[in-house]
Every structure is written in structure tokens, then in C-alpha cells.
XYZ file of C-alpha atoms in Angstrom:
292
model
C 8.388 11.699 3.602
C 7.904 9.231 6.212
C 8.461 10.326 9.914
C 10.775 8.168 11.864
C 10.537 8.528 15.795
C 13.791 7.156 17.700
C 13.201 5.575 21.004
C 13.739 8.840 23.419
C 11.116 10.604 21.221
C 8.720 7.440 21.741
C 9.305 7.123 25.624
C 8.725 11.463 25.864
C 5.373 11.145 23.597
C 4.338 8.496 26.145
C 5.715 9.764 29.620
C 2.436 10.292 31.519
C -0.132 9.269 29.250
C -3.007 7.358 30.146
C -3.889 4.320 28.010
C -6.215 1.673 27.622
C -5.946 -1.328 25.726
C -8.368 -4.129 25.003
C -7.170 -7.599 24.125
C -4.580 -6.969 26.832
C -4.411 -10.371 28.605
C -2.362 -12.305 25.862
C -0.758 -11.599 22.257
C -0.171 -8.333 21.334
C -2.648 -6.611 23.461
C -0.057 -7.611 26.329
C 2.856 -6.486 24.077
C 1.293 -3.300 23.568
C 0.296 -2.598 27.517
C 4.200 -3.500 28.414
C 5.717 -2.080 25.965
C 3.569 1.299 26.727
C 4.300 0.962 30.715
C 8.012 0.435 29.572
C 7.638 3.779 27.892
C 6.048 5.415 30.743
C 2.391 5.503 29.946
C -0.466 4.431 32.485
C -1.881 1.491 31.020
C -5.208 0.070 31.736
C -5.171 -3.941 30.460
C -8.349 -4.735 29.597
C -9.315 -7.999 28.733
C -12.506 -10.321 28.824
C -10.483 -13.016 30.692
C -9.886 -10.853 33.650
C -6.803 -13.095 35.491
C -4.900 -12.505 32.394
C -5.162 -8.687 32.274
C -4.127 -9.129 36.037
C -1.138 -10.987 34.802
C -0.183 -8.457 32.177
C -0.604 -5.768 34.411
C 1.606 -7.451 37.189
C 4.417 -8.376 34.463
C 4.543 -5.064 33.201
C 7.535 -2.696 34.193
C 8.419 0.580 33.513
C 8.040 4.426 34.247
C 4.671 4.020 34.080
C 1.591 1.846 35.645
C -0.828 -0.665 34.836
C -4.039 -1.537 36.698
C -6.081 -4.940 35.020
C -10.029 -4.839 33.837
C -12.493 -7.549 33.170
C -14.139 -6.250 29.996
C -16.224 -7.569 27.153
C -15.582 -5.508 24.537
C -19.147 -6.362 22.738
C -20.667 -5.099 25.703
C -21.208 -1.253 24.834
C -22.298 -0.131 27.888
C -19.295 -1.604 29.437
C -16.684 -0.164 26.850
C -18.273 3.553 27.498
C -18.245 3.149 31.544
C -14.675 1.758 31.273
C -13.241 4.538 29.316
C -15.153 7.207 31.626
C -13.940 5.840 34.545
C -10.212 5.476 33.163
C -11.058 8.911 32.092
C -12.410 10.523 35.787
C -9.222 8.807 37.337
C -6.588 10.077 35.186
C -7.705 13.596 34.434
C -8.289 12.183 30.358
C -7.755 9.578 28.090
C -4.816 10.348 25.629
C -4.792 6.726 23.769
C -7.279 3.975 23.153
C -5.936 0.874 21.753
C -8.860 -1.354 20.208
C -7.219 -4.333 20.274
C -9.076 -7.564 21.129
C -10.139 -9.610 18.186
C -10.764 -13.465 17.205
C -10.381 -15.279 14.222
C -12.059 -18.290 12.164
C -10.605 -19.751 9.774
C -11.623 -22.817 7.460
C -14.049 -23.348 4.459
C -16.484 -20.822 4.030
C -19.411 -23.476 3.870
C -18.253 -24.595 7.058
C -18.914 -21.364 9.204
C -22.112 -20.991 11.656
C -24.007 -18.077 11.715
C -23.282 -18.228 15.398
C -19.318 -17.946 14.610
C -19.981 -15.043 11.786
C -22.063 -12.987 14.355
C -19.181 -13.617 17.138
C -16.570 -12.391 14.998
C -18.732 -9.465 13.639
C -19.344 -8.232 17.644
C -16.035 -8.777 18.712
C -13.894 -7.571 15.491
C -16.497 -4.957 14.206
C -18.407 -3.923 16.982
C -15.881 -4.173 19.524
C -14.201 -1.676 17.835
C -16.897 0.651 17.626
C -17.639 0.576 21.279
C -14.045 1.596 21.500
C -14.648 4.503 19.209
C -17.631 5.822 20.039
C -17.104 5.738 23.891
C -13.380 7.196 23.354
C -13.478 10.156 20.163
C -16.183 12.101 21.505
C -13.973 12.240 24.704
C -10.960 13.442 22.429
C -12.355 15.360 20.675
C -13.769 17.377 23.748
C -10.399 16.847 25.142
C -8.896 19.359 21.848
C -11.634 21.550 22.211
C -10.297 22.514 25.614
C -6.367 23.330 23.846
C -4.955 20.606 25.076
C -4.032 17.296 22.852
C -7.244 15.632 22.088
C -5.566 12.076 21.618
C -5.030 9.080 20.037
C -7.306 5.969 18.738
C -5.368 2.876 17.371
C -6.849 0.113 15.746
C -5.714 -3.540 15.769
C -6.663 -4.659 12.278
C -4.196 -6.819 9.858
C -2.335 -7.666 6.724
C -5.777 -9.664 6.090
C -7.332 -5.649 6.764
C -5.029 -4.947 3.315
C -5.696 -8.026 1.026
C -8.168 -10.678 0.305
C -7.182 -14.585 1.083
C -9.383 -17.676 1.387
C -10.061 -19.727 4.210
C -10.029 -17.037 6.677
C -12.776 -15.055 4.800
C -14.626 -14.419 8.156
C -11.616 -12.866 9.611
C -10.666 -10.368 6.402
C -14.136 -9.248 6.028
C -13.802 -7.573 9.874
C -10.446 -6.022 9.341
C -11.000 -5.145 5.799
C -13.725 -3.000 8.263
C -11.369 -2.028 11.021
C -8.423 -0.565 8.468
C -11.759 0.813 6.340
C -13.057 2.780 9.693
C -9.748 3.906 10.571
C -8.235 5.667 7.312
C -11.596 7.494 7.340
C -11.910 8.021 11.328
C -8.717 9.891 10.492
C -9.570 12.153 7.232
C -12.199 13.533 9.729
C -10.332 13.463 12.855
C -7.353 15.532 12.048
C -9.167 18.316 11.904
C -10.281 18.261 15.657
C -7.218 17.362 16.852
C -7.257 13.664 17.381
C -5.112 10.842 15.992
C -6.089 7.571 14.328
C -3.491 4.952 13.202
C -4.288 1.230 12.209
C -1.887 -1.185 12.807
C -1.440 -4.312 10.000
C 1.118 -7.111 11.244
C 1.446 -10.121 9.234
C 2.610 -12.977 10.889
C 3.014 -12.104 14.532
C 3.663 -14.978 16.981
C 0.625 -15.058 18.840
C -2.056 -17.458 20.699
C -4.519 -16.729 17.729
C -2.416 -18.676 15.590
C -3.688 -21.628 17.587
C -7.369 -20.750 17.746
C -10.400 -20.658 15.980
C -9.885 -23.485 13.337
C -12.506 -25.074 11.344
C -12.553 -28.282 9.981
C -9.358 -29.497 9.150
C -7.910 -25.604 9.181
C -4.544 -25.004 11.197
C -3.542 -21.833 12.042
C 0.145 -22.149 11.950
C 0.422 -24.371 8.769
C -1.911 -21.313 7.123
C 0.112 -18.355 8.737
C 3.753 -19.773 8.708
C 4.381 -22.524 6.866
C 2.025 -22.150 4.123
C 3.669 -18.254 3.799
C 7.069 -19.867 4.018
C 7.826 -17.614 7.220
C 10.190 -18.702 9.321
C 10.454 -16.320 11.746
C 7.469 -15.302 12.974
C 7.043 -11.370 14.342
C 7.635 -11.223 17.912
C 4.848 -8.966 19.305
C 6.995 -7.652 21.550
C 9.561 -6.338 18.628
C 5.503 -5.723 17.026
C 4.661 -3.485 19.781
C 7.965 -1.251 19.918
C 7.234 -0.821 15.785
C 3.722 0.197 16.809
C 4.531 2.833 19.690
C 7.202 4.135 17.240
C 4.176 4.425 14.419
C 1.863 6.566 16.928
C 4.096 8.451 17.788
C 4.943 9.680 14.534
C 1.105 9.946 13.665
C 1.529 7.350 11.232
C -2.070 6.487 9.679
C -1.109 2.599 8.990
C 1.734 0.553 10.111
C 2.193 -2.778 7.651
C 4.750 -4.803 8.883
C 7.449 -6.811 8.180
C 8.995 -5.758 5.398
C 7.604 -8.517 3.421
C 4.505 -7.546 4.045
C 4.744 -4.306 2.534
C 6.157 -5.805 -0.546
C 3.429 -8.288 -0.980
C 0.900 -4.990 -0.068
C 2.233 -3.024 -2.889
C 2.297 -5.439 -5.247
C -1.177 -6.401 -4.592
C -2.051 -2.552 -5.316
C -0.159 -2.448 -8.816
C -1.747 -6.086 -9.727
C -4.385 -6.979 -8.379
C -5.418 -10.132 -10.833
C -1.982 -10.951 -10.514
C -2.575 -11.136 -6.301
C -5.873 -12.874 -6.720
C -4.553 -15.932 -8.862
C -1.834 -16.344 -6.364
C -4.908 -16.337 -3.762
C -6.320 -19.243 -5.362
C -2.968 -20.945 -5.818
C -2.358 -20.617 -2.033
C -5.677 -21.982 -0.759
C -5.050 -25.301 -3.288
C -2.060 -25.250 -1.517
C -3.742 -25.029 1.779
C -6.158 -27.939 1.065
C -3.181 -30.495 0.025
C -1.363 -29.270 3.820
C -4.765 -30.136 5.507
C -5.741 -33.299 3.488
C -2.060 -34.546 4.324
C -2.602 -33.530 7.716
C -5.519 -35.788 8.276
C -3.857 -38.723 6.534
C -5.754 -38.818 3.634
């Protein structure tokens, strides 16, 4: 049976935590950080366009406190040091959110090596900094007694199934959700928590960036999925805290989303055809776009 947390038992398993989350300047890194101060947590935004993790961390309100970080989350050395020092100042680290992530999307063909290795470092390897500077820490942390803590990872409904034209993109979450179910088969043992978060559709700045070619984000995201109402992330980020806290190992979200999951899992030919279907689909939007 699923475990549902209401929101008193979210804002108690928060009260006093310390946080950090990458991505945190825009999207639903920012949800995340606001929704976690809201629930009394102390937040560090980190983000590699330090003024907006300043602005996140000024908008945020809440029983709990947010301080702002320039950080490049390919940087390694950087990721380790931030998480140490989060770690010295608060006592511990009780949750890392690896958040930040980019996108691509357009034809295949069309992708530079340059934007396959950027989306590897930041989507792949960004997460792994995150990991490796934050679950030896945990796990050091249960060791002692206490709670060893949480690791979340940001990956996507495109972590869960397979479509075209943003190939670049489901290879690295396919990664992220791949590293985090097993993360947690070993984890639970020392006393640390791993959940992996897969929105579809959440109305965010990435559905304006990274396009290739004649690719639109929206069109591929929204209209092309006939969604109409987009996820807010802030409604995205209250789902999430509710998922940690229960120790959930995946959140998949909206409802639709789940459906179309599950389905994929009982039929998977049946999922791929539709694939194909929806990129022709996606080529006729783009072709009309351009006025041909």
C-alpha cells in the first residue's frame, strides 16, 4: 500500500532540516527551495546563475531559511566543497535535491557533439557530483544513530518512456531514474533515502529552451500531448515534499502520466507505434510552423 503523508506530517518531517537544491534559480528547483522553506527546512538555492538563486532565496518564506550559491553543478570539486560547507554550517545535511538539468530537443542528426557532452555533464554527471559528494556524508550521518538522510533526483516522465525528438534528453533521465531505483536497493540498508521524481508536463522555463532546428518546446510538451493545463511546479513541488516524506522511491505525476506509464509497461509495441505516430505528428506542427 501506498503511504500518503498529509501536510502537518510534511511540514514536521521538514521542520529543521537542512537542504540543498541545485537548479534552484528558476523552474522547479525554485519550487522545490520555497516550497521546502515554507515547510520549515533550511534551504541552500544553488544555482549556476547565481542572481537567480539570490532571488529564490529572497522570495522564499516560511519557518525555515534560505541562503543563495553560485554553483556549477559539472564542476565536482565544487559540488563536494558546497555540500561540506552546507554540511560544517548546519551540523549535517539531511536532503540533497539534484535538480538542475537542460534539455535538447530536435532531430537526432541535428545534435553537436558539443550539445550531447553538455547535456551528459549537466544531466548525468551533475547528478553524480551530487551523489557522490552527499551519500557518503549520509551514510556516515546513520552510522552515528541518527537519520542518515535523503537524496532526490530530478529526472522525468522522459526518465520512464522513450519519445523522439528529445532523444538527448531521455537518454540522461532514463540514467537519473536508472541510478536512483538502484541508489535506493542499496541505500536502505544504511539508512538513507533515495526518491526520483518524474513530472510530465510542468510549466517551466525549459519548455522554452534548448530547441533545435525547427523544434518548439511547448508545441512538443503541450500541444502536441493535448495538455491544457500544464503542472504548476509549485502544486509539483508540494506533490514532491509529500513523496519524500513518505519515502516514496518514484513520484510520476499527473495522473495522466501514470496512465500513459502503465500502459507503456503492459504494451510496450503498442507505446512505441504511438511514438512514431507522435513525432510524424511533430514534424507536420514544425513544417507548418515555418510556413512550409
Amino acid at each position: 500500500m501506498v503511504r500518503v503523508v498529509g501536510p502537518a506530517a510534511v511540514a514536521e518531517h521538514f521542520r529543521g532540516r537542512s537542504a540543498t537544491v541545485t537548479g534552484a534559480g528558476s523552474g522547479i528547483g525554485a519550487a522545490l527551495a520555497t516550497a521546502l522553506v515554507a515547510a520549515g527546512a533550511d534551504v541552500v538555492c544553488a544555482d549556476l546563475d547565481g542572481a537567480a538563486a539570490q532571488r529564490t532565496a529572497a522570495a522564499a518564506t516560511g519557518r525555515g531559511t534560505a541562503l543563495a550559491s553560485s554553483l556549477d553543478v559539472t564542476d565536482a570539486a565544487a559540488v563536494q566543497a558546497l555540500v561540506d560547507d552546507t554540511a560544517a554550517r548546519a551540523g549535517r545535511l539531511d536532503l540533497m535535491f539534484n535538480n538542475a538539468g537542460i534539455t535538447f530537443g530536435g532531430e537526432t542528426e541535428d545534435l553537436s557533439l558539443e550539445q550531447w557532452d553538455a547535456i551528459i555533464d549537466v544531466n548525468i554527471r551533475g547528478v553524480v557530483h551530487g551523489v557522490a559528494a552527499a551519500y557518503p556524508l549520509m551514510v556516515k550521518q546513520a552510522a552515528t544513530g541518527s537519520s542518515g538522510g535523503q537524496i532526490v533526483n530530478t529526472a522525468s516522465m522522459g526518465g520512464l518512456m522513450a519519445a523522439g525528438l528529445i532523444t538527448s534528453y531521455v537518454m540522461t533521465k532514463h540514467a537519473v531514474v536508472g541510478l536512483s531505483i538502484a541508489l535506493r536497493s542499496e541505500a536502505a540498508a544504511k539508512g538513507v533515502g533515495v526518491t526520483v521524481l518524474c513530472p510530465s508536463a510542468v510549466d517551466t522555463p525549459i519548455l522554452d529552451k534548448g530547441h533545435v532546428g525547427l523544434f518548439h518546446g511547448r508545441d512538443y510538451y503541450l500541444k502536441g500531448q493535448g495538455v491544457r493545463h500544464p503542472l504548476d511546479p509549485l502544486v509539483f513541488a508540494d506533490q514532491a515534499l509529500a513523496a519524500v516524506a513518505a519515502d516514496h522511491a518514484m513520484l510520476v505525476t499527473p495522473r495522466t502520466a501514470r496512465i500513459a506509464w502503465r500502459i507503456g509497461r503492459l504494451s510496450p509495441g503498442f507505446t512505441q507505434h504511438a511514438s512514431i505516430r507522435f513525432v510524424a505528428k511533430q514534424r507536420r506542427l514544425q513544417a507548418k510552423r515555418a510556413g512550409r
